[in-house]
Amino acid sequence: MPHSMPAKARWSLEPYAIGTKLRALRSRKRLTLARLADETGLSTAMLSKLETDRMTPTLPTLALICRVYGVGLSYFFQEPEGHTFSITRKASLQGNSRGPEPVRAMPLNSTIAAPRLAVQMMELAPGVSWNPADPGQTACGMIYVVDGRLQLDAGGAHEMLDAGDCAYIESRFAVAWSAAGKHPCRILWATPSA
């Protein structure tokens, strides 16, 4: 029943994640592929291809599977909502186009109107201090040091973070950080969005 379809048609079905939904239903029902094959009369090979999106089911095949799982076709074709997926490639983060700016920030999340989490890669020039929040406001977020060393000053504490170290900050005290030593420091800075 399932068949091969043109690439454009297959691409238009990707947001519905039919294979993922099929696999999730089977897991919830605690069925093996063999047991599902017995229930539907379809082969285990075909069911495996459907779950891994190597094959697209026809509507009759999907309707047959829906009966076994006790769900309607609408389960598979609800419009996707609240899905944002953003990738920043390594080459973009390691660009050598560094200008004279002492702090360079590159947002890593998508440009949707109201993300729940703001993430940016920051590169700090040696000797430059940066404050994550305006005076009197709470600084809240997580720092992960990618390269170099970071001097972190928060509420009277002075900490040195090396590459691979991370810190969570939630403070109304003055918070500042800078690249320690003679080399720049690159960090990931993740904060909840306003």
PDB file of C-alpha atoms in Angstrom:
ATOM      1  CA  MET A   1       0.000   0.000   0.000  1.00  0.00           C
ATOM      2  CA  PRO A   2       2.638   2.620   0.925  1.00  0.00           C
ATOM      3  CA  HIS A   3       4.528   4.041  -1.986  1.00  0.00           C
ATOM      4  CA  SER A   4       7.345   6.292  -3.010  1.00  0.00           C
ATOM      5  CA  MET A   5       6.414   9.898  -3.667  1.00  0.00           C
ATOM      6  CA  PRO A   6       8.109  12.928  -5.176  1.00  0.00           C
ATOM      7  CA  ALA A   7      10.622  14.695  -2.927  1.00  0.00           C
ATOM      8  CA  LYS A   8       8.522  17.900  -2.724  1.00  0.00           C
ATOM      9  CA  ALA A   9       5.473  15.979  -1.524  1.00  0.00           C
ATOM     10  CA  ARG A  10       7.553  14.064   1.038  1.00  0.00           C
ATOM     11  CA  TRP A  11       9.089  17.337   2.258  1.00  0.00           C
ATOM     12  CA  SER A  12       5.628  18.869   2.753  1.00  0.00           C
ATOM     13  CA  LEU A  13       4.713  15.986   5.102  1.00  0.00           C
ATOM     14  CA  GLU A  14       7.862  16.273   7.242  1.00  0.00           C
ATOM     15  CA  PRO A  15       6.393  18.737   9.788  1.00  0.00           C
ATOM     16  CA  TYR A  16       3.710  16.177  10.659  1.00  0.00           C
ATOM     17  CA  ALA A  17       6.371  13.659  11.818  1.00  0.00           C
ATOM     18  CA  ILE A  18       4.197  10.671  10.886  1.00  0.00           C
ATOM     19  CA  GLY A  19       6.970   8.112  11.426  1.00  0.00           C
ATOM     20  CA  THR A  20       7.793   9.512  14.860  1.00  0.00           C
ATOM     21  CA  LYS A  21       4.109   9.471  15.828  1.00  0.00           C
ATOM     22  CA  LEU A  22       3.765   5.868  14.639  1.00  0.00           C
ATOM     23  CA  ARG A  23       6.768   4.795  16.708  1.00  0.00           C
ATOM     24  CA  ALA A  24       5.502   6.716  19.774  1.00  0.00           C
ATOM     25  CA  LEU A  25       2.063   5.063  19.540  1.00  0.00           C
ATOM     26  CA  ARG A  26       3.615   1.610  19.277  1.00  0.00           C
ATOM     27  CA  SER A  27       5.831   2.307  22.290  1.00  0.00           C
ATOM     28  CA  ARG A  28       2.877   3.561  24.350  1.00  0.00           C
ATOM     29  CA  LYS A  29       0.870   0.442  23.487  1.00  0.00           C
ATOM     30  CA  ARG A  30       3.949  -1.692  24.261  1.00  0.00           C
ATOM     31  CA  LEU A  31       3.682  -3.532  20.973  1.00  0.00           C
ATOM     32  CA  THR A  32       6.546  -5.086  19.059  1.00  0.00           C
ATOM     33  CA  LEU A  33       6.720  -4.630  15.306  1.00  0.00           C
ATOM     34  CA  ALA A  34       5.860  -8.329  14.952  1.00  0.00           C
ATOM     35  CA  ARG A  35       2.739  -7.942  17.100  1.00  0.00           C
ATOM     36  CA  LEU A  36       1.650  -4.834  15.174  1.00  0.00           C
ATOM     37  CA  ALA A  37       2.217  -6.744  11.923  1.00  0.00           C
ATOM     38  CA  ASP A  38      -0.101  -9.501  13.206  1.00  0.00           C
ATOM     39  CA  GLU A  39      -2.747  -6.930  14.179  1.00  0.00           C
ATOM     40  CA  THR A  40      -2.629  -5.030  10.858  1.00  0.00           C
ATOM     41  CA  GLY A  41      -1.662  -7.693   8.348  1.00  0.00           C
ATOM     42  CA  LEU A  42       1.261  -5.497   7.207  1.00  0.00           C
ATOM     43  CA  SER A  43       4.850  -6.767   7.152  1.00  0.00           C
ATOM     44  CA  THR A  44       7.321  -5.867   9.898  1.00  0.00           C
ATOM     45  CA  ALA A  45       9.688  -4.546   7.212  1.00  0.00           C
ATOM     46  CA  MET A  46       7.023  -2.159   5.924  1.00  0.00           C
ATOM     47  CA  LEU A  47       6.082  -1.012   9.431  1.00  0.00           C
ATOM     48  CA  SER A  48       9.749  -0.385  10.206  1.00  0.00           C
ATOM     49  CA  LYS A  49      10.101   1.715   7.045  1.00  0.00           C
ATOM     50  CA  LEU A  50       7.005   3.714   7.980  1.00  0.00           C
ATOM     51  CA  GLU A  51       8.327   4.420  11.490  1.00  0.00           C
ATOM     52  CA  THR A  52      11.704   5.553  10.177  1.00  0.00           C
ATOM     53  CA  ASP A  53      10.204   7.708   7.390  1.00  0.00           C
ATOM     54  CA  ARG A  54      11.854   5.632   4.659  1.00  0.00           C
ATOM     55  CA  MET A  55       8.353   5.040   3.290  1.00  0.00           C
ATOM     56  CA  THR A  56       5.224   7.188   3.355  1.00  0.00           C
ATOM     57  CA  PRO A  57       1.949   5.453   4.193  1.00  0.00           C
ATOM     58  CA  THR A  58      -1.096   5.742   1.972  1.00  0.00           C
ATOM     59  CA  LEU A  59      -4.296   6.909   3.663  1.00  0.00           C
ATOM     60  CA  PRO A  60      -5.809   3.378   3.679  1.00  0.00           C
ATOM     61  CA  THR A  61      -2.656   2.012   5.361  1.00  0.00           C
ATOM     62  CA  LEU A  62      -2.686   4.802   7.914  1.00  0.00           C
ATOM     63  CA  ALA A  63      -6.414   4.272   8.547  1.00  0.00           C
ATOM     64  CA  LEU A  64      -5.763   0.567   9.191  1.00  0.00           C
ATOM     65  CA  ILE A  65      -3.023   1.406  11.704  1.00  0.00           C
ATOM     66  CA  CYS A  66      -5.276   4.017  13.336  1.00  0.00           C
ATOM     67  CA  ARG A  67      -7.920   1.357  14.020  1.00  0.00           C
ATOM     68  CA  VAL A  68      -5.380  -0.841  15.801  1.00  0.00           C
ATOM     69  CA  TYR A  69      -4.197   2.081  17.948  1.00  0.00           C
ATOM     70  CA  GLY A  70      -7.652   3.519  18.508  1.00  0.00           C
ATOM     71  CA  VAL A  71      -6.841   6.983  17.174  1.00  0.00           C
ATOM     72  CA  GLY A  72      -8.257   8.991  14.290  1.00  0.00           C
ATOM     73  CA  LEU A  73      -6.404  10.221  11.233  1.00  0.00           C
ATOM     74  CA  SER A  74      -6.456  13.698  12.773  1.00  0.00           C
ATOM     75  CA  TYR A  75      -3.831  12.448  15.258  1.00  0.00           C
ATOM     76  CA  PHE A  76      -1.329  12.381  12.395  1.00  0.00           C
ATOM     77  CA  PHE A  77      -2.426  15.537  10.606  1.00  0.00           C
ATOM     78  CA  GLN A  78      -2.834  18.126  13.347  1.00  0.00           C
ATOM     79  CA  GLU A  79      -1.103  21.302  12.282  1.00  0.00           C
ATOM     80  CA  PRO A  80       2.286  21.510  13.998  1.00  0.00           C
ATOM     81  CA  GLU A  81       2.375  24.288  16.601  1.00  0.00           C
ATOM     82  CA  GLY A  82       5.025  25.620  18.866  1.00  0.00           C
ATOM     83  CA  HIS A  83       7.879  23.952  17.023  1.00  0.00           C
ATOM     84  CA  THR A  84      11.041  25.965  16.553  1.00  0.00           C
ATOM     85  CA  PHE A  85      14.276  24.386  15.509  1.00  0.00           C
ATOM     86  CA  SER A  86      17.360  26.497  14.881  1.00  0.00           C
ATOM     87  CA  ILE A  87      20.875  25.368  13.944  1.00  0.00           C
ATOM     88  CA  THR A  88      24.010  27.487  14.000  1.00  0.00           C
ATOM     89  CA  ARG A  89      26.893  25.756  12.279  1.00  0.00           C
ATOM     90  CA  LYS A  90      30.399  25.615  13.714  1.00  0.00           C
ATOM     91  CA  ALA A  91      31.808  27.590  10.780  1.00  0.00           C
ATOM     92  CA  SER A  92      29.555  30.540  11.654  1.00  0.00           C
ATOM     93  CA  LEU A  93      30.705  30.511  15.255  1.00  0.00           C
ATOM     94  CA  GLN A  94      34.401  30.304  14.404  1.00  0.00           C
ATOM     95  CA  GLY A  95      34.436  32.990  11.739  1.00  0.00           C
ATOM     96  CA  ASN A  96      37.650  34.997  11.672  1.00  0.00           C
ATOM     97  CA  SER A  97      35.793  38.184  10.769  1.00  0.00           C
ATOM     98  CA  ARG A  98      36.354  39.610  14.229  1.00  0.00           C
ATOM     99  CA  GLY A  99      36.188  43.378  14.119  1.00  0.00           C
ATOM    100  CA  PRO A 100      37.451  45.877  16.668  1.00  0.00           C
ATOM    101  CA  GLU A 101      34.419  45.415  18.980  1.00  0.00           C
ATOM    102  CA  PRO A 102      35.399  44.357  22.521  1.00  0.00           C
ATOM    103  CA  VAL A 103      32.350  42.101  22.941  1.00  0.00           C
ATOM    104  CA  ARG A 104      30.859  40.244  20.002  1.00  0.00           C
ATOM    105  CA  ALA A 105      27.501  38.518  20.526  1.00  0.00           C
ATOM    106  CA  MET A 106      25.846  36.138  18.077  1.00  0.00           C
ATOM    107  CA  PRO A 107      22.276  34.984  18.794  1.00  0.00           C
ATOM    108  CA  LEU A 108      21.943  31.209  18.467  1.00  0.00           C
ATOM    109  CA  ASN A 109      18.179  30.819  18.594  1.00  0.00           C
ATOM    110  CA  SER A 110      15.852  31.546  15.740  1.00  0.00           C
ATOM    111  CA  THR A 111      14.382  34.927  15.034  1.00  0.00           C
ATOM    112  CA  ILE A 112      10.862  34.045  16.181  1.00  0.00           C
ATOM    113  CA  ALA A 113       8.926  36.864  17.820  1.00  0.00           C
ATOM    114  CA  ALA A 114       8.999  35.653  21.432  1.00  0.00           C
ATOM    115  CA  PRO A 115      11.442  32.831  22.140  1.00  0.00           C
ATOM    116  CA  ARG A 116      11.293  31.363  25.640  1.00  0.00           C
ATOM    117  CA  LEU A 117      15.052  31.097  25.824  1.00  0.00           C
ATOM    118  CA  ALA A 118      17.616  33.542  24.457  1.00  0.00           C
ATOM    119  CA  VAL A 119      20.983  31.970  23.702  1.00  0.00           C
ATOM    120  CA  GLN A 120      24.019  33.683  22.307  1.00  0.00           C
ATOM    121  CA  MET A 121      27.651  32.930  21.666  1.00  0.00           C
ATOM    122  CA  MET A 122      29.760  35.757  23.020  1.00  0.00           C
ATOM    123  CA  GLU A 123      33.399  36.508  22.408  1.00  0.00           C
ATOM    124  CA  LEU A 124      35.081  38.802  24.915  1.00  0.00           C
ATOM    125  CA  ALA A 125      38.300  40.614  24.090  1.00  0.00           C
ATOM    126  CA  PRO A 126      41.010  40.459  26.768  1.00  0.00           C
ATOM    127  CA  GLY A 127      40.616  43.016  29.542  1.00  0.00           C
ATOM    128  CA  VAL A 128      37.043  44.011  28.642  1.00  0.00           C
ATOM    129  CA  SER A 129      34.360  43.672  31.298  1.00  0.00           C
ATOM    130  CA  TRP A 130      30.717  42.987  30.393  1.00  0.00           C
ATOM    131  CA  ASN A 131      27.614  43.218  32.601  1.00  0.00           C
ATOM    132  CA  PRO A 132      24.717  40.879  31.716  1.00  0.00           C
ATOM    133  CA  ALA A 133      22.051  43.051  33.384  1.00  0.00           C
ATOM    134  CA  ASP A 134      21.421  46.719  34.010  1.00  0.00           C
ATOM    135  CA  PRO A 135      22.079  47.945  37.574  1.00  0.00           C
ATOM    136  CA  GLY A 136      19.231  46.982  39.914  1.00  0.00           C
ATOM    137  CA  GLN A 137      17.944  44.260  37.615  1.00  0.00           C
ATOM    138  CA  THR A 138      18.340  40.544  38.243  1.00  0.00           C
ATOM    139  CA  ALA A 139      20.983  38.822  36.175  1.00  0.00           C
ATOM    140  CA  CYS A 140      19.651  35.361  35.406  1.00  0.00           C
ATOM    141  CA  GLY A 141      21.132  32.760  33.127  1.00  0.00           C
ATOM    142  CA  MET A 142      23.686  30.088  32.493  1.00  0.00           C
ATOM    143  CA  ILE A 143      27.233  30.551  31.222  1.00  0.00           C
ATOM    144  CA  TYR A 144      29.233  27.816  29.515  1.00  0.00           C
ATOM    145  CA  VAL A 145      32.870  28.562  28.701  1.00  0.00           C
ATOM    146  CA  VAL A 146      33.700  27.281  25.225  1.00  0.00           C
ATOM    147  CA  ASP A 147      37.264  28.624  24.806  1.00  0.00           C
ATOM    148  CA  GLY A 148      39.665  30.555  26.998  1.00  0.00           C
ATOM    149  CA  ARG A 149      39.241  31.562  30.635  1.00  0.00           C
ATOM    150  CA  LEU A 150      36.490  33.701  32.107  1.00  0.00           C
ATOM    151  CA  GLN A 151      36.807  35.910  35.188  1.00  0.00           C
ATOM    152  CA  LEU A 152      33.360  35.968  36.812  1.00  0.00           C
ATOM    153  CA  ASP A 153      32.588  38.562  39.483  1.00  0.00           C
ATOM    154  CA  ALA A 154      29.211  38.223  41.184  1.00  0.00           C
ATOM    155  CA  GLY A 155      28.118  39.604  44.533  1.00  0.00           C
ATOM    156  CA  GLY A 156      31.651  39.950  45.846  1.00  0.00           C
ATOM    157  CA  ALA A 157      32.726  36.483  44.672  1.00  0.00           C
ATOM    158  CA  HIS A 158      35.551  36.259  42.142  1.00  0.00           C
ATOM    159  CA  GLU A 159      35.696  32.996  40.216  1.00  0.00           C
ATOM    160  CA  MET A 160      37.836  31.797  37.347  1.00  0.00           C
ATOM    161  CA  LEU A 161      36.068  29.513  34.858  1.00  0.00           C
ATOM    162  CA  ASP A 162      38.020  27.425  32.365  1.00  0.00           C
ATOM    163  CA  ALA A 163      36.853  25.939  29.048  1.00  0.00           C
ATOM    164  CA  GLY A 164      34.190  23.325  29.831  1.00  0.00           C
ATOM    165  CA  ASP A 165      33.095  24.980  33.085  1.00  0.00           C
ATOM    166  CA  CYS A 166      29.625  26.376  33.487  1.00  0.00           C
ATOM    167  CA  ALA A 167      27.842  28.542  36.034  1.00  0.00           C
ATOM    168  CA  TYR A 168      24.235  29.413  36.780  1.00  0.00           C
ATOM    169  CA  ILE A 169      23.574  32.978  37.930  1.00  0.00           C
ATOM    170  CA  GLU A 170      20.461  34.466  39.476  1.00  0.00           C
ATOM    171  CA  SER A 171      21.468  37.603  41.323  1.00  0.00           C
ATOM    172  CA  ARG A 172      20.493  41.228  41.962  1.00  0.00           C
ATOM    173  CA  PHE A 173      24.100  41.930  42.957  1.00  0.00           C
ATOM    174  CA  ALA A 174      26.402  43.456  40.375  1.00  0.00           C
ATOM    175  CA  VAL A 175      27.578  40.760  37.996  1.00  0.00           C
ATOM    176  CA  ALA A 176      30.386  41.183  35.488  1.00  0.00           C
ATOM    177  CA  TRP A 177      32.688  38.953  33.521  1.00  0.00           C
ATOM    178  CA  SER A 178      35.750  39.375  31.385  1.00  0.00           C
ATOM    179  CA  ALA A 179      38.288  37.349  29.444  1.00  0.00           C
ATOM    180  CA  ALA A 180      41.100  36.410  31.786  1.00  0.00           C
ATOM    181  CA  GLY A 181      44.657  36.688  30.544  1.00  0.00           C
ATOM    182  CA  LYS A 182      45.824  37.821  27.119  1.00  0.00           C
ATOM    183  CA  HIS A 183      43.442  35.759  24.991  1.00  0.00           C
ATOM    184  CA  PRO A 184      39.786  36.202  24.047  1.00  0.00           C
ATOM    185  CA  CYS A 185      37.169  34.077  25.781  1.00  0.00           C
ATOM    186  CA  ARG A 186      34.140  32.529  24.073  1.00  0.00           C
ATOM    187  CA  ILE A 187      31.065  31.655  26.096  1.00  0.00           C
ATOM    188  CA  LEU A 188      27.505  30.497  25.620  1.00  0.00           C
ATOM    189  CA  TRP A 189      25.102  32.732  27.561  1.00  0.00           C
ATOM    190  CA  ALA A 190      21.530  31.424  27.933  1.00  0.00           C
ATOM    191  CA  THR A 191      18.821  33.503  29.587  1.00  0.00           C
ATOM    192  CA  PRO A 192      15.051  33.259  29.919  1.00  0.00           C
ATOM    193  CA  SER A 193      13.360  35.683  27.566  1.00  0.00           C
ATOM    194  CA  ALA A 194      11.336  38.568  28.928  1.00  0.00           C
TER     195      ALA A 194
END
